[in-house]
CSV table of C-alpha atoms in Angstrom, one decimal:
chain,number,residue,atom,x,y,z
A,1,UNK,CA,-84.0,-72.6,151.3
A,2,UNK,CA,-85.8,-71.6,154.5
A,3,UNK,CA,-89.0,-69.7,154.5
A,4,UNK,CA,-89.3,-66.6,156.6
A,5,UNK,CA,-92.5,-64.5,156.3
A,6,UNK,CA,-95.7,-63.3,158.0
A,7,UNK,CA,-99.1,-63.9,156.4
A,8,UNK,CA,-102.5,-62.8,157.6
A,9,UNK,CA,-105.7,-64.1,156.3
A,10,UNK,CA,-108.8,-61.8,156.3
A,11,UNK,CA,-112.0,-63.5,158.0
A,12,UNK,CA,-114.8,-63.7,155.4
A,13,UNK,CA,-117.6,-66.1,154.6
A,14,UNK,CA,-117.7,-67.0,150.9
A,15,UNK,CA,-120.8,-68.5,149.0
A,16,UNK,CA,-120.8,-69.6,145.6
A,17,UNK,CA,-124.3,-70.4,144.3
A,18,UNK,CA,-127.5,-68.6,143.0
A,19,UNK,CA,-128.1,-65.4,144.9
A,20,UNK,CA,-131.8,-66.0,144.7
A,21,UNK,CA,-131.3,-69.1,147.1
A,22,UNK,CA,-128.6,-67.8,149.4
A,23,UNK,CA,-128.8,-63.9,149.8
A,24,UNK,CA,-131.6,-63.5,152.1
A,25,UNK,CA,-130.3,-66.1,154.5
A,26,UNK,CA,-127.0,-64.6,154.5
A,27,UNK,CA,-128.4,-61.3,154.9
A,28,UNK,CA,-130.4,-62.4,158.0
A,29,UNK,CA,-127.1,-63.7,159.7
A,30,UNK,CA,-126.1,-60.1,160.0
A,31,UNK,CA,-129.2,-57.9,160.4
A,32,UNK,CA,-132.9,-57.4,160.0
A,33,UNK,CA,-133.0,-54.0,158.4
A,34,UNK,CA,-130.8,-54.2,155.1
A,35,UNK,CA,-130.3,-51.4,152.8
A,36,UNK,CA,-129.3,-52.4,149.0
A,37,UNK,CA,-126.6,-50.3,147.4
A,38,UNK,CA,-126.5,-50.2,143.7
A,39,UNK,CA,-128.7,-50.5,140.6
A,40,UNK,CA,-128.2,-54.2,139.6
A,41,UNK,CA,-130.5,-57.1,140.0
A,42,UNK,CA,-133.6,-55.3,141.3
A,43,UNK,CA,-135.5,-58.5,141.9
A,44,UNK,CA,-133.2,-59.7,144.5
A,45,UNK,CA,-134.4,-58.8,148.2
A,46,UNK,CA,-137.8,-57.3,146.8
A,47,UNK,CA,-139.2,-54.5,149.0
A,48,UNK,CA,-135.9,-53.5,150.5
A,49,UNK,CA,-134.9,-49.9,150.3
A,50,UNK,CA,-132.3,-49.4,147.6
A,51,UNK,CA,-129.7,-46.5,147.3
A,52,UNK,CA,-128.9,-46.0,143.5
A,53,UNK,CA,-126.6,-43.1,143.2
A,54,UNK,CA,-123.5,-45.2,142.6
A,55,UNK,CA,-120.6,-43.2,140.8
A,56,UNK,CA,-117.1,-44.6,139.7
A,57,UNK,CA,-114.2,-43.8,142.1
A,58,UNK,CA,-116.7,-43.0,144.8
A,59,UNK,CA,-116.7,-39.1,145.0
A,60,UNK,CA,-116.5,-37.7,148.6
A,61,UNK,CA,-119.8,-35.8,148.2
A,62,UNK,CA,-121.6,-39.0,146.7
A,63,UNK,CA,-120.4,-41.0,149.9
A,64,UNK,CA,-121.8,-38.2,152.3
A,65,UNK,CA,-125.1,-38.4,150.7
A,66,UNK,CA,-125.1,-42.2,150.9
A,67,UNK,CA,-124.2,-41.9,154.6
A,68,UNK,CA,-126.9,-39.6,155.3
A,69,UNK,CA,-129.5,-41.9,153.5
A,70,UNK,CA,-128.2,-44.8,155.5
A,71,UNK,CA,-128.8,-43.1,158.6
A,72,UNK,CA,-132.3,-42.0,157.6
A,73,UNK,CA,-133.1,-45.6,156.5
A,74,UNK,CA,-132.1,-47.0,160.1
A,75,UNK,CA,-130.3,-49.9,158.3
A,76,UNK,CA,-128.2,-52.3,160.1
A,77,UNK,CA,-126.8,-54.2,157.3
A,78,UNK,CA,-125.8,-53.3,153.8
A,79,UNK,CA,-126.0,-55.2,150.7
A,80,UNK,CA,-123.9,-54.0,147.6
A,81,UNK,CA,-125.1,-55.5,144.4
A,82,UNK,CA,-123.0,-54.6,141.4
A,83,UNK,CA,-119.6,-53.9,140.3
A,84,UNK,CA,-116.8,-52.2,142.1
A,85,UNK,CA,-118.4,-48.8,142.4
A,86,UNK,CA,-121.3,-50.4,144.3
A,87,UNK,CA,-119.0,-52.2,146.6
A,88,UNK,CA,-116.7,-49.2,146.9
A,89,UNK,CA,-119.7,-47.1,148.1
A,90,UNK,CA,-121.1,-49.6,150.6
A,91,UNK,CA,-117.4,-49.6,151.9
A,92,UNK,CA,-117.4,-45.8,152.3
A,93,UNK,CA,-120.6,-46.0,154.3
A,94,UNK,CA,-119.2,-48.8,156.5
A,95,UNK,CA,-116.1,-46.7,157.1
A,96,UNK,CA,-117.9,-44.3,159.2
A,97,UNK,CA,-120.9,-46.5,160.4
A,98,UNK,CA,-119.4,-50.0,161.0
A,99,UNK,CA,-122.2,-51.6,159.4
A,100,UNK,CA,-121.5,-55.1,158.0
A,101,UNK,CA,-121.7,-55.7,154.3
A,102,UNK,CA,-122.9,-58.5,152.3
A,103,UNK,CA,-121.4,-58.1,148.7
A,104,UNK,CA,-122.9,-59.6,145.6
A,105,UNK,CA,-120.5,-58.7,142.7
A,106,UNK,CA,-121.9,-58.7,139.1
A,107,UNK,CA,-118.4,-58.0,137.5
A,108,UNK,CA,-114.8,-59.3,138.3
A,109,UNK,CA,-113.4,-56.2,140.1
A,110,UNK,CA,-112.5,-58.1,143.3
A,111,UNK,CA,-113.1,-55.2,145.8
A,112,UNK,CA,-115.5,-57.7,147.6
A,113,UNK,CA,-112.6,-59.6,149.0
A,114,UNK,CA,-110.6,-56.7,150.3
A,115,UNK,CA,-110.4,-54.4,153.2
A,116,UNK,CA,-109.3,-51.5,150.9
A,117,UNK,CA,-111.4,-48.5,150.6
A,118,UNK,CA,-111.1,-45.6,148.2
A,119,UNK,CA,-112.4,-42.0,147.9
A,120,UNK,CA,-112.0,-39.4,145.4
A,121,UNK,CA,-112.0,-35.5,146.0
A,122,UNK,CA,-110.4,-32.7,143.7
A,123,UNK,CA,-109.1,-35.0,141.3
A,124,UNK,CA,-107.2,-37.1,144.1
A,125,UNK,CA,-108.1,-40.5,144.9
A,126,UNK,CA,-107.3,-41.5,148.4
A,127,UNK,CA,-107.2,-45.2,149.5
A,128,UNK,CA,-106.6,-46.9,152.7
A,129,UNK,CA,-107.2,-50.3,154.5
A,130,UNK,CA,-109.7,-50.8,157.4
A,131,UNK,CA,-111.3,-54.1,158.6
A,132,UNK,CA,-114.6,-52.1,158.9
A,133,UNK,CA,-115.0,-52.1,155.2
A,134,UNK,CA,-114.4,-55.8,154.6
A,135,UNK,CA,-117.7,-57.5,153.6
A,136,UNK,CA,-118.6,-60.0,156.0
A,137,UNK,CA,-120.0,-62.2,153.3
A,138,UNK,CA,-119.7,-62.5,149.6
A,139,UNK,CA,-122.2,-64.3,147.5
A,140,UNK,CA,-120.8,-65.1,144.0
A,141,UNK,CA,-123.5,-66.0,141.4
A,142,UNK,CA,-122.1,-66.4,137.9
A,143,UNK,CA,-125.6,-65.8,136.5
A,144,UNK,CA,-125.6,-62.3,137.5
A,145,UNK,CA,-122.7,-61.6,135.2
A,146,UNK,CA,-124.4,-62.9,132.1
A,147,UNK,CA,-125.7,-59.3,131.3
A,148,UNK,CA,-122.2,-58.0,131.6
A,149,UNK,CA,-121.2,-57.3,127.9
A,150,UNK,CA,-118.1,-59.1,126.6
A,151,UNK,CA,-116.1,-56.2,126.4
A,152,UNK,CA,-116.7,-55.0,129.8
A,153,UNK,CA,-116.2,-58.7,131.0
A,154,UNK,CA,-112.6,-58.6,129.2
A,155,UNK,CA,-111.7,-55.3,131.0
A,156,UNK,CA,-112.9,-56.3,134.1
A,157,UNK,CA,-111.3,-59.8,134.1
A,158,UNK,CA,-108.0,-58.1,133.2
A,159,UNK,CA,-108.4,-55.8,136.2
A,160,UNK,CA,-108.5,-59.3,138.2
A,161,UNK,CA,-105.4,-60.2,136.3
A,162,UNK,CA,-103.7,-57.0,137.5
A,163,UNK,CA,-104.7,-57.8,141.1
A,164,UNK,CA,-102.5,-61.2,140.6
A,165,UNK,CA,-99.7,-59.6,138.9
A,166,UNK,CA,-99.4,-56.7,141.5
A,167,UNK,CA,-99.6,-59.3,144.3
A,168,UNK,CA,-96.3,-61.0,143.0
A,169,UNK,CA,-94.3,-57.9,144.0
A,170,UNK,CA,-96.3,-55.7,146.2
A,171,UNK,CA,-95.0,-54.5,149.5
A,172,UNK,CA,-96.4,-57.4,151.6
A,173,UNK,CA,-96.0,-60.1,149.0
A,174,UNK,CA,-95.3,-63.6,150.5
A,175,UNK,CA,-95.5,-67.2,149.1
A,176,UNK,CA,-99.1,-67.7,150.1
A,177,UNK,CA,-100.6,-64.9,148.3
A,178,UNK,CA,-98.1,-65.5,145.3
A,179,UNK,CA,-99.6,-68.9,145.3
A,180,UNK,CA,-103.1,-67.6,145.3
A,181,UNK,CA,-102.3,-65.0,142.5
A,182,UNK,CA,-100.7,-67.8,140.3
A,183,UNK,CA,-103.9,-70.0,140.6
A,184,UNK,CA,-105.8,-66.8,140.0
A,185,UNK,CA,-104.0,-66.3,136.6
A,186,UNK,CA,-104.8,-69.8,135.5
A,187,UNK,CA,-108.2,-69.4,136.3
A,188,UNK,CA,-108.9,-66.1,134.6
A,189,UNK,CA,-106.7,-67.2,131.7
A,190,UNK,CA,-109.1,-70.3,131.1
A,191,UNK,CA,-112.4,-68.3,132.0
A,192,UNK,CA,-111.9,-65.1,130.0
A,193,UNK,CA,-111.6,-66.8,126.4
A,194,UNK,CA,-114.6,-69.0,127.3
A,195,UNK,CA,-116.6,-65.6,127.8
A,196,UNK,CA,-115.4,-64.3,124.6
A,197,UNK,CA,-116.5,-67.3,122.6
A,198,UNK,CA,-119.4,-68.3,124.4
A,199,UNK,CA,-120.9,-65.3,126.3
A,200,UNK,CA,-124.1,-67.2,127.5
A,201,UNK,CA,-122.1,-70.0,128.9
A,202,UNK,CA,-122.2,-69.6,132.8
A,203,UNK,CA,-119.3,-72.0,133.1
A,204,UNK,CA,-116.6,-69.5,131.7
A,205,UNK,CA,-118.1,-66.9,133.9
A,206,UNK,CA,-118.1,-68.9,137.1
A,207,UNK,CA,-114.4,-69.8,136.3
A,208,UNK,CA,-113.7,-66.1,135.9
A,209,UNK,CA,-115.5,-65.1,139.2
A,210,UNK,CA,-113.5,-67.8,141.0
A,211,UNK,CA,-110.1,-66.5,139.5
A,212,UNK,CA,-111.2,-62.8,140.5
A,213,UNK,CA,-111.8,-63.9,144.0
A,214,UNK,CA,-108.4,-65.6,144.3
A,215,UNK,CA,-106.8,-62.5,142.7
A,216,UNK,CA,-108.5,-60.2,145.2
A,217,UNK,CA,-107.5,-62.4,148.3
A,218,UNK,CA,-104.1,-62.3,147.1
A,219,UNK,CA,-104.0,-58.5,146.5
A,220,UNK,CA,-105.6,-57.9,149.8
A,221,UNK,CA,-102.7,-59.6,151.6
A,222,UNK,CA,-99.9,-58.4,149.5
A,223,UNK,CA,-101.0,-54.8,149.2
A,224,UNK,CA,-100.9,-52.3,146.2
A,225,UNK,CA,-97.9,-52.5,143.9
A,226,UNK,CA,-96.8,-50.2,141.2
A,227,UNK,CA,-99.4,-51.2,138.7
A,228,UNK,CA,-102.4,-50.1,141.1
A,229,UNK,CA,-100.6,-46.9,142.1
A,230,UNK,CA,-100.3,-45.9,138.7
A,231,UNK,CA,-104.1,-46.7,137.6
A,232,UNK,CA,-105.3,-45.1,141.1
A,233,UNK,CA,-103.6,-41.8,140.0
A,234,UNK,CA,-105.1,-42.0,136.4
A,235,UNK,CA,-108.5,-42.7,137.6
A,236,UNK,CA,-108.6,-40.0,140.4
A,237,UNK,CA,-106.8,-37.2,138.3
A,238,UNK,CA,-108.5,-37.7,135.1
A,239,UNK,CA,-111.6,-39.9,135.7
A,240,UNK,CA,-110.6,-42.7,133.6
A,241,UNK,CA,-112.8,-45.9,133.6
A,242,UNK,CA,-111.4,-48.2,136.2
A,243,UNK,CA,-111.3,-51.7,134.5
A,244,UNK,CA,-110.3,-50.4,131.2
A,245,UNK,CA,-107.5,-48.4,132.6
A,246,UNK,CA,-106.1,-51.4,134.4
A,247,UNK,CA,-106.4,-53.5,131.3
A,248,UNK,CA,-104.4,-51.0,129.2
A,249,UNK,CA,-101.7,-50.3,131.7
A,250,UNK,CA,-100.8,-53.8,132.9
A,251,UNK,CA,-98.6,-55.1,130.2
A,252,UNK,CA,-96.4,-52.0,130.2
A,253,UNK,CA,-95.9,-52.3,134.0
A,254,UNK,CA,-95.1,-56.0,133.5
A,255,UNK,CA,-92.5,-55.1,130.9
A,256,UNK,CA,-91.0,-52.4,133.0
A,257,UNK,CA,-90.4,-54.9,135.9
A,258,UNK,CA,-89.4,-57.4,133.2
A,259,UNK,CA,-87.2,-60.4,134.3
A,260,UNK,CA,-87.9,-59.8,138.0
A,261,UNK,CA,-91.2,-61.8,137.8
A,262,UNK,CA,-91.1,-63.6,134.3
A,263,UNK,CA,-90.2,-67.0,135.5
A,264,UNK,CA,-92.9,-67.0,138.3
A,265,UNK,CA,-95.7,-65.9,135.9
A,266,UNK,CA,-94.7,-67.9,132.5
A,267,UNK,CA,-96.3,-71.2,133.7
A,268,UNK,CA,-99.5,-69.5,134.9
A,269,UNK,CA,-100.2,-67.6,131.8
A,270,UNK,CA,-99.2,-70.6,129.7
A,271,UNK,CA,-97.2,-70.7,126.5
A,272,UNK,CA,-98.8,-67.6,124.9
A,273,UNK,CA,-98.4,-65.3,127.8
A,274,UNK,CA,-100.3,-62.3,128.7
A,275,UNK,CA,-99.8,-61.1,125.2
A,276,UNK,CA,-101.7,-64.1,123.7
A,277,UNK,CA,-104.4,-63.9,126.3
A,278,UNK,CA,-104.8,-60.2,125.4
A,279,UNK,CA,-105.1,-61.0,121.6
A,280,UNK,CA,-107.5,-63.8,122.1
A,281,UNK,CA,-109.9,-61.7,124.2
A,282,UNK,CA,-109.6,-58.4,122.4
A,283,UNK,CA,-108.1,-56.4,125.3
A,284,UNK,CA,-108.4,-52.6,125.4
A,285,UNK,CA,-105.1,-51.1,124.0
A,286,UNK,CA,-104.7,-47.3,124.5
A,287,UNK,CA,-105.5,-44.9,127.1
A,288,UNK,CA,-106.4,-42.1,124.6
A,289,UNK,CA,-109.5,-44.3,123.8
A,290,UNK,CA,-110.7,-43.6,127.3
A,291,UNK,CA,-109.9,-39.6,127.6
A,292,UNK,CA,-106.4,-39.6,128.7
A,293,UNK,CA,-104.6,-36.9,126.7
A,294,UNK,CA,-100.9,-37.0,126.0
A,295,UNK,CA,-100.6,-33.4,127.6
A,296,UNK,CA,-101.7,-35.0,130.8
A,297,UNK,CA,-98.6,-37.3,131.0
A,298,UNK,CA,-96.3,-34.9,133.1
A,299,UNK,CA,-98.8,-34.1,135.9
A,300,UNK,CA,-99.5,-38.0,136.0
A,301,UNK,CA,-95.8,-38.9,136.2
A,302,UNK,CA,-95.2,-36.3,139.1
A,303,UNK,CA,-98.2,-37.7,141.0
A,304,UNK,CA,-97.1,-41.5,140.5
A,305,UNK,CA,-93.5,-40.8,141.3
A,306,UNK,CA,-94.7,-39.8,145.0
A,307,UNK,CA,-96.4,-43.1,145.5
A,308,UNK,CA,-94.1,-45.7,144.0
A,309,UNK,CA,-94.3,-48.4,146.5
A,310,UNK,CA,-91.1,-49.7,148.2
A,311,UNK,CA,-89.7,-52.9,147.1
A,312,UNK,CA,-90.8,-52.6,143.4
A,313,UNK,CA,-88.4,-55.2,141.6
A,314,UNK,CA,-86.8,-52.3,139.6
A,315,UNK,CA,-86.0,-48.6,140.4
A,316,UNK,CA,-88.6,-46.3,138.8
A,317,UNK,CA,-87.7,-43.0,137.5
A,318,UNK,CA,-89.6,-40.1,136.1
A,319,UNK,CA,-88.3,-41.1,132.7
A,320,UNK,CA,-89.4,-44.6,133.1
A,321,UNK,CA,-93.1,-43.5,133.9
A,322,UNK,CA,-93.0,-40.9,131.1
A,323,UNK,CA,-92.0,-43.8,128.6
A,324,UNK,CA,-94.5,-46.0,130.1
A,325,UNK,CA,-97.5,-43.6,130.0
A,326,UNK,CA,-96.6,-42.3,126.5
A,327,UNK,CA,-96.6,-45.7,125.1
A,328,UNK,CA,-100.0,-46.8,127.1
A,329,UNK,CA,-101.6,-43.4,125.7
A,330,UNK,CA,-100.7,-44.6,122.1
A,331,UNK,CA,-101.3,-48.3,122.6
A,332,UNK,CA,-97.9,-49.3,121.3
A,333,UNK,CA,-96.9,-52.9,121.4
A,334,UNK,CA,-95.0,-54.1,124.2
A,335,UNK,CA,-92.7,-57.2,124.4
A,336,UNK,CA,-94.2,-60.4,125.7
A,337,UNK,CA,-93.9,-59.7,129.4
A,338,UNK,CA,-93.7,-63.6,130.7
């Protein structure tokens, strides 16, 4: 069968290694007046101004305050150190200023490898893509993830798995990002159980970081699929925690899309499938554990139905979404979505 597709690779420098050895030089390649965004790793870049008011889902008012602080500091390069919220805030600043970003992730969120930004206002999360927000350089240091508790590591890692899965059926999915996604699943399926069994072992965390990067690169190319549309609505409307929401919702979306992707994903997840991985690492199970109420389901369904992406493997109805969210709210078992 002949191949017919168009693929675009985002330009980005990626450094795997200790941030203490690499970060200062990477920042100096892009500017001389850095501003650190985030609360993590205060010993990196000592003496550099730091903006600490980082909030999940990047509320618009938080972004506006950060932009004003950046202007007052006369920064010419942003350094985000932390999870997806820190990276997201740096992106919000770059969106209006054009300042380059050096990203130093301390979780497995993956935002550092995408040109996607997100802002929340009045219970609605708006996302977009813009090359100005793509970090110019990423410094991956597994040592900086050692302080991330196991439960948060699991949720964050499953968020990365969701990037892989969405990349199999998203609007711009192609063979290249599907190959990256499958490699990402293999790395994450190997790394996450090692974090759970040996939390202080940096090798498991390094493998998970590598998988999270592959996942994010695939996602940046393929675009946002059904899973992320659902989770963006839930996060924006109900202020649910980002990684945990993704971790809970993923198996229900996979079950809904069912046989359309099962053959492609079975080998990557291995004989135990996603269900077995979730069991081994103690995945979050129910949206109600994170503040989502059963009475919220109708409003969520209406908002999600309006943004269901084209090209999803199966048609999606309001009834499908109602059933999916009710089961995810309760934490009901799914079939093995391999």
